[in-house]
Short mmCIF file of C-alpha atoms in Angstrom, two decimals:
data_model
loop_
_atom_site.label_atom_id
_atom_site.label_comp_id
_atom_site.label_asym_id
_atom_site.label_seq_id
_atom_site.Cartn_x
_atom_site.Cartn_y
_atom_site.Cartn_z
CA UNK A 1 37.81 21.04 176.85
CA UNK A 2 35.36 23.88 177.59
CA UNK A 3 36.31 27.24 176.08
CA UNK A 4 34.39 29.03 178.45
CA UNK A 5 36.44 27.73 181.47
CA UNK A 6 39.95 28.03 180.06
CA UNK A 7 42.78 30.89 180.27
CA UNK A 8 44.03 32.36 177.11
CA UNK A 9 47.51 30.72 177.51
CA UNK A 10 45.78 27.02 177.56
CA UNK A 11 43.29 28.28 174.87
CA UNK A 12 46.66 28.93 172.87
CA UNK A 13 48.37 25.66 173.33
CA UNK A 14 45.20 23.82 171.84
CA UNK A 15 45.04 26.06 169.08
CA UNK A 16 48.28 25.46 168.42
CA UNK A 17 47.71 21.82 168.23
CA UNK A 18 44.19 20.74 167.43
CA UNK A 19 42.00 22.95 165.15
CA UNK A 20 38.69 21.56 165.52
CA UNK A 21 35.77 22.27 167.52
CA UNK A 22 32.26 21.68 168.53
CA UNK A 23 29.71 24.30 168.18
CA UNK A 24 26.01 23.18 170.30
CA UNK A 25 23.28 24.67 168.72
CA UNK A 26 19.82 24.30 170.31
CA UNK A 27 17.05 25.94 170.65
CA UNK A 28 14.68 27.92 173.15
CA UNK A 29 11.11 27.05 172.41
CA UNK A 30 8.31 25.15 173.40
CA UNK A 31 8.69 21.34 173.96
CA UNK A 32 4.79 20.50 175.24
CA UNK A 33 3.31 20.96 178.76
CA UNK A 34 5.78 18.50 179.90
CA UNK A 35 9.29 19.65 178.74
CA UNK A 36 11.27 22.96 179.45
CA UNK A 37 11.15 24.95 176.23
CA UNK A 38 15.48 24.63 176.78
CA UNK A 39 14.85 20.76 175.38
CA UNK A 40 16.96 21.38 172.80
CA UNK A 41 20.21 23.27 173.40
CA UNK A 42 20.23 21.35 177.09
CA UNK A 43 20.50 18.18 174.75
CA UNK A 44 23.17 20.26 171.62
CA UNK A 45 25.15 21.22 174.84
CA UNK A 46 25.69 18.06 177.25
CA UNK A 47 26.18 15.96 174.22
CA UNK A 48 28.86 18.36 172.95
CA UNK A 49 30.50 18.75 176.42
CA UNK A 50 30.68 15.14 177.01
CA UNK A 51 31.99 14.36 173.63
CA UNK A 52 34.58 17.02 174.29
CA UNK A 53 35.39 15.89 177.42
CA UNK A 54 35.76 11.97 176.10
CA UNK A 55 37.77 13.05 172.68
CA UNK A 56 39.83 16.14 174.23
CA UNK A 57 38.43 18.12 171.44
CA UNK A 58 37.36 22.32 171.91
CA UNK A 59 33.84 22.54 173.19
CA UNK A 60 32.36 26.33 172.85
CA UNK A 61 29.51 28.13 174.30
CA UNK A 62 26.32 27.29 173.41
CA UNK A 63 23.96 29.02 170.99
CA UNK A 64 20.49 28.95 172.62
CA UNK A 65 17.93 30.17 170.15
CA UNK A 66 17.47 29.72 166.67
CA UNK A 67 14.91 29.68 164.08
CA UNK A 68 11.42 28.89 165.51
CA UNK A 69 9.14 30.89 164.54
CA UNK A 70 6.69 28.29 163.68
CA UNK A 71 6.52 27.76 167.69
CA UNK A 72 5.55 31.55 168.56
CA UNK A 73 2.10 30.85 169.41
CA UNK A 74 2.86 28.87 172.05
CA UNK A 75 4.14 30.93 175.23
CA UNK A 76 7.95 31.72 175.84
CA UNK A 77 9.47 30.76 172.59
CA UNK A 78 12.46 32.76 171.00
CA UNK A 79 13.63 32.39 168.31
CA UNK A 80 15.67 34.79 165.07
CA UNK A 81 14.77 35.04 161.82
CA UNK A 82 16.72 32.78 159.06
CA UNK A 83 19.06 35.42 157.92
CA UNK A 84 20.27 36.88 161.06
CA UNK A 85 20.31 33.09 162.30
CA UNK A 86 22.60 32.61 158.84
CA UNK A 87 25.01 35.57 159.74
CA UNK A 88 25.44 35.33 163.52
CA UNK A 89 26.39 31.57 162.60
CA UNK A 90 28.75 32.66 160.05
CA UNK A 91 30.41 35.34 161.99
CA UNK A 92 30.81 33.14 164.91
CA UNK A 93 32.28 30.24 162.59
CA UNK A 94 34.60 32.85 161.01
CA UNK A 95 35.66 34.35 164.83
CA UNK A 96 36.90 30.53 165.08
CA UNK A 97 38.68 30.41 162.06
CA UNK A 98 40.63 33.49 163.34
CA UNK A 99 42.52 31.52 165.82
CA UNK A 100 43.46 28.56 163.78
CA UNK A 101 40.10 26.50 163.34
CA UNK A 102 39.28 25.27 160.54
CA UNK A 103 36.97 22.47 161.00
CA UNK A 104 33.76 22.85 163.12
CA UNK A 105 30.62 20.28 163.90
CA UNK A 106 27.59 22.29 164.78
CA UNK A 107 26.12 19.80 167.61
CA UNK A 108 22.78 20.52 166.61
CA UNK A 109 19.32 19.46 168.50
CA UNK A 110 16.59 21.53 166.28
CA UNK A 111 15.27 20.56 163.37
CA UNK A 112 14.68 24.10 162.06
CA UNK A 113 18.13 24.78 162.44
CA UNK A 114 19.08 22.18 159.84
CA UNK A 115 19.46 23.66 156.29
CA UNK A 116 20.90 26.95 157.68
CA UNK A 117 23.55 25.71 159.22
CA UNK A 118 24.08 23.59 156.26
CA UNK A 119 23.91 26.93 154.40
CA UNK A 120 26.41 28.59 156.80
CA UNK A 121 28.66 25.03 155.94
CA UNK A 122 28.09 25.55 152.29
CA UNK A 123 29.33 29.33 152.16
CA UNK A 124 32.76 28.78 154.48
CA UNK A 125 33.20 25.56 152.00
CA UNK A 126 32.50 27.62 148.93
CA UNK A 127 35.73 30.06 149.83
CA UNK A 128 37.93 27.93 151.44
CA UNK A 129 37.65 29.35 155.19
CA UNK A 130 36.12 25.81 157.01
CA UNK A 131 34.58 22.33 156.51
CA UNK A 132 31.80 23.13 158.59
CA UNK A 133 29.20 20.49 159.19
CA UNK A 134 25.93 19.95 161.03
CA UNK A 135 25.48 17.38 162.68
CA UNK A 136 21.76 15.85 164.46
CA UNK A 137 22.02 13.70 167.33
CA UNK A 138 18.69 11.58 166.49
CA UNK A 139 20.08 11.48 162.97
CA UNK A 140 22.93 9.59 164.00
CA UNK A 141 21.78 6.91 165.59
CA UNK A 142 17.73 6.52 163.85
CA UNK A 143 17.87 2.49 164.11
CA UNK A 144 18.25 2.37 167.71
CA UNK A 145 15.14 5.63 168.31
CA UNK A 146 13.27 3.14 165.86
CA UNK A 147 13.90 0.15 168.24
CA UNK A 148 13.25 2.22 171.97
CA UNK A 149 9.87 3.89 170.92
CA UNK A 150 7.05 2.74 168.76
CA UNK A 151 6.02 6.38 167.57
CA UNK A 152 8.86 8.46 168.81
CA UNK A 153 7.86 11.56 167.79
CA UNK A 154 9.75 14.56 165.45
CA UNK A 155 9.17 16.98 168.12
CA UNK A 156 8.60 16.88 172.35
CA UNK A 157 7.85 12.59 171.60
CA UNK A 158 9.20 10.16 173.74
CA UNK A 159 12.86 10.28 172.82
CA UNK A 160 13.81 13.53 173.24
CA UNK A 161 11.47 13.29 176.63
CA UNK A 162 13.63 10.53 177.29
CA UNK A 163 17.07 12.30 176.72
CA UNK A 164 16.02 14.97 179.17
CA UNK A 165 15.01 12.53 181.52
CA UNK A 166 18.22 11.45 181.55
CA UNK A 167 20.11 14.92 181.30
CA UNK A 168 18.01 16.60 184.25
CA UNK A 169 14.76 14.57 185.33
CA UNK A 170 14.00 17.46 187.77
CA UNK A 171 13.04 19.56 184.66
CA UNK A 172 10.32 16.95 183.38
CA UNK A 173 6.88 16.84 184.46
CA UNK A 174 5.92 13.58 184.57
CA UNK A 175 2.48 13.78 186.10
CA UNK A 176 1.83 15.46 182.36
CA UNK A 177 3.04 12.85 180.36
CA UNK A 178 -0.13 11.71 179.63
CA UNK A 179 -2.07 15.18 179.07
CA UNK A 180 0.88 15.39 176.61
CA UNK A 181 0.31 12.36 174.52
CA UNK A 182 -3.48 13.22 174.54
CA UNK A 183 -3.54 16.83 173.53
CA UNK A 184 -0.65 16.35 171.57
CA UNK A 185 -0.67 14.10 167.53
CA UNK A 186 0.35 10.73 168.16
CA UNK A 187 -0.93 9.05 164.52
CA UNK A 188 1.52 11.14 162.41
CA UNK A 189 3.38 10.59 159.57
CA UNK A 190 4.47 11.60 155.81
CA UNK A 191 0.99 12.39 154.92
CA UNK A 192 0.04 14.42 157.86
CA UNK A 193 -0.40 17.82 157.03
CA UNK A 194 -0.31 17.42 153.55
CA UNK A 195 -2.59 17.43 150.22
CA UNK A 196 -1.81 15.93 146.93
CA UNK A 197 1.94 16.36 147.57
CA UNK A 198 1.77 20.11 149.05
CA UNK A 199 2.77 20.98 152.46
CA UNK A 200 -0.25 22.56 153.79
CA UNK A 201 0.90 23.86 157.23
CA UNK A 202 3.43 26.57 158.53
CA UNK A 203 3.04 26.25 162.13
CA UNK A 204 3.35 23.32 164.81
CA UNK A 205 0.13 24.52 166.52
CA UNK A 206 -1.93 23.91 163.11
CA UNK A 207 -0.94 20.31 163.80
CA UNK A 208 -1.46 19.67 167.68
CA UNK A 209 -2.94 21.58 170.35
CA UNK A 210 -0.77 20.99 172.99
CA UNK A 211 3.13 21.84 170.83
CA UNK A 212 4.05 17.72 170.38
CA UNK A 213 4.35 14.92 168.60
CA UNK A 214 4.07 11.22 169.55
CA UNK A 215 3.67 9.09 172.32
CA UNK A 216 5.47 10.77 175.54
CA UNK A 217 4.40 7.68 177.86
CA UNK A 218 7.09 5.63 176.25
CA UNK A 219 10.18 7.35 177.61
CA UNK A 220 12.27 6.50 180.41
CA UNK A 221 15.65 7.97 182.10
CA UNK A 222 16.87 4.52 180.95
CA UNK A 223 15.85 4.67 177.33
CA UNK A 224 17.66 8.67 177.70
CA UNK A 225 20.63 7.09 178.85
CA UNK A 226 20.80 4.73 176.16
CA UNK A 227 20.54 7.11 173.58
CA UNK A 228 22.93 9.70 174.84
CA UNK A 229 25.41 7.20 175.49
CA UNK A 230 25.05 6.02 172.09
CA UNK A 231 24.91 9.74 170.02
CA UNK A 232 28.05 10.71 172.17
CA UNK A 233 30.14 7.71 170.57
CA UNK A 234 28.77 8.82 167.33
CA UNK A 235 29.72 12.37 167.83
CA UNK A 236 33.28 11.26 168.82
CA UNK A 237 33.40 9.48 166.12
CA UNK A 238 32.52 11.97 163.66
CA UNK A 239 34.80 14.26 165.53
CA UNK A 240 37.87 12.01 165.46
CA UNK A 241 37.41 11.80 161.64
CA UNK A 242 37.10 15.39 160.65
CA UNK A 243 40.56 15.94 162.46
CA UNK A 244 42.22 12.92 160.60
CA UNK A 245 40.87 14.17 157.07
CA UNK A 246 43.94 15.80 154.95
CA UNK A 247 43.55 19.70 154.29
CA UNK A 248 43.45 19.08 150.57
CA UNK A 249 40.70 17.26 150.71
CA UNK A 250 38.25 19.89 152.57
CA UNK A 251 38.98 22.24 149.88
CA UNK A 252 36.62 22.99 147.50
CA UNK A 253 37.61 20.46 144.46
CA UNK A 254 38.81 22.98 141.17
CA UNK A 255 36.13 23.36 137.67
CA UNK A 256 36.30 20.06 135.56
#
């Protein structure tokens, strides 16, 4: 169920009955000279529509920018500081809680959004409003990424290529693939962009020209399919065991 395509009176008869829901958060940034800089909240959005759709849980709009700052030299790229990022999430979460929700999954696709959503989770946790939790799509399934792609890539690699291959191929430039992978860092890894244990970069364009990591050859609409099929069941999974969890246990446990 889509909230942004229901009537009130339906809205009311889920609230009445279910009360979780999925939030997508994404991002609107750069993605490489090969991938729209929407990469990310096109990928936090059809995974949470589809998981809606399959589980009959609340799907609701999508939040479309979020904290990317280290992306701003590279044309187009939004994005909101931490804190207002931390209170618009917040107030949105708590605009849920107001009609009966009190368990949310923020479908997330952007690794900058991470800890503050896990912040956000952390304060509605802390006073008892909502077991709020994010959740990564690549995180959920890393073993099969590891298996599809030989250097997949943190950011605009092969596998989220791949997803939006799959998503909307229209939106990928293929005949760049290659300038991609060139221009781009393929040999990464813990050490890159780092000396004797200290991070020693802020910004994505310190590390690679061209906005990307990893090998963007490797990807295929078929390899997208795979994975997307397989985060989805994860996500429904997740979902179906939030809304089986007993109230008492959500709460924040009492002071030994």
């Amino acid at each position: 169920m889509y909230l942004g395509a229901e009537s009130w009176p339906d809205l009311e008869t889920y609230f009445a009955e279910e009360s979780l829901a999925l939030v997508p958060v994404g991002s609107t940034e750069q993605h490489g000279p090969h991938l729209p800089e929407g990469t990310d909240h096109l990928i936090a959005e059809s995974l949470a529509r589809t998981a809606a759709s399959q589980s009959g849980y609340l799907c609701t709009p999508t939040v479309n920018i979020g904290v990317s700052s280290h992306h701003r030299q590279f044309h187009g790229t939004m994005w909101v500081d931490p804190p207002a990022f931390r209170e618009y999430m917040e107030s949105l979460a708590r605009n849920l809680t107001s009609h009966g929700i009190d368990r949310i999954i923020f479908v997330n696709a952007h690794g900058g959004n991470i800890e503050h959503l896990r912040e956000v989770g952390r304060r509605l946790h802390k006073d008892g409003t909502a077991y709020a939790i994010e959740w990564m799509w690549d995180q959920s399934i890393p073993d099969l990424v590891d298996d599809l792609f030989e250097v997949n890539g943190p950011h605009g690699g092969p596998k989220e290529t791949a997803m939006i291959m799959h998503i909307n191929n229209a939106l990928v430039h293929e005949n760049r693939l290659t300038d991609a992978r060139d221009n781009g860092l393929v040999d990464w890894g813990p050490k890159t962009g780092r000396q004797f244990g200290a991070r020693t970069f802020f910004d994505s364009i310190e590390n690679t020209d061209c906005g990307v990591l990893g090998d963007q050859t490797d990807a295929t609409p078929q390899k997208g399919e795979e994975l997307f099929e397989a985060a989805t069941e994860q996500l429904c999974k997740l979902s179906e065991w939030l809304a089986e969890q007993d109230d008492e246990e959500l709460l924040p446990h009492e002071h030994v």
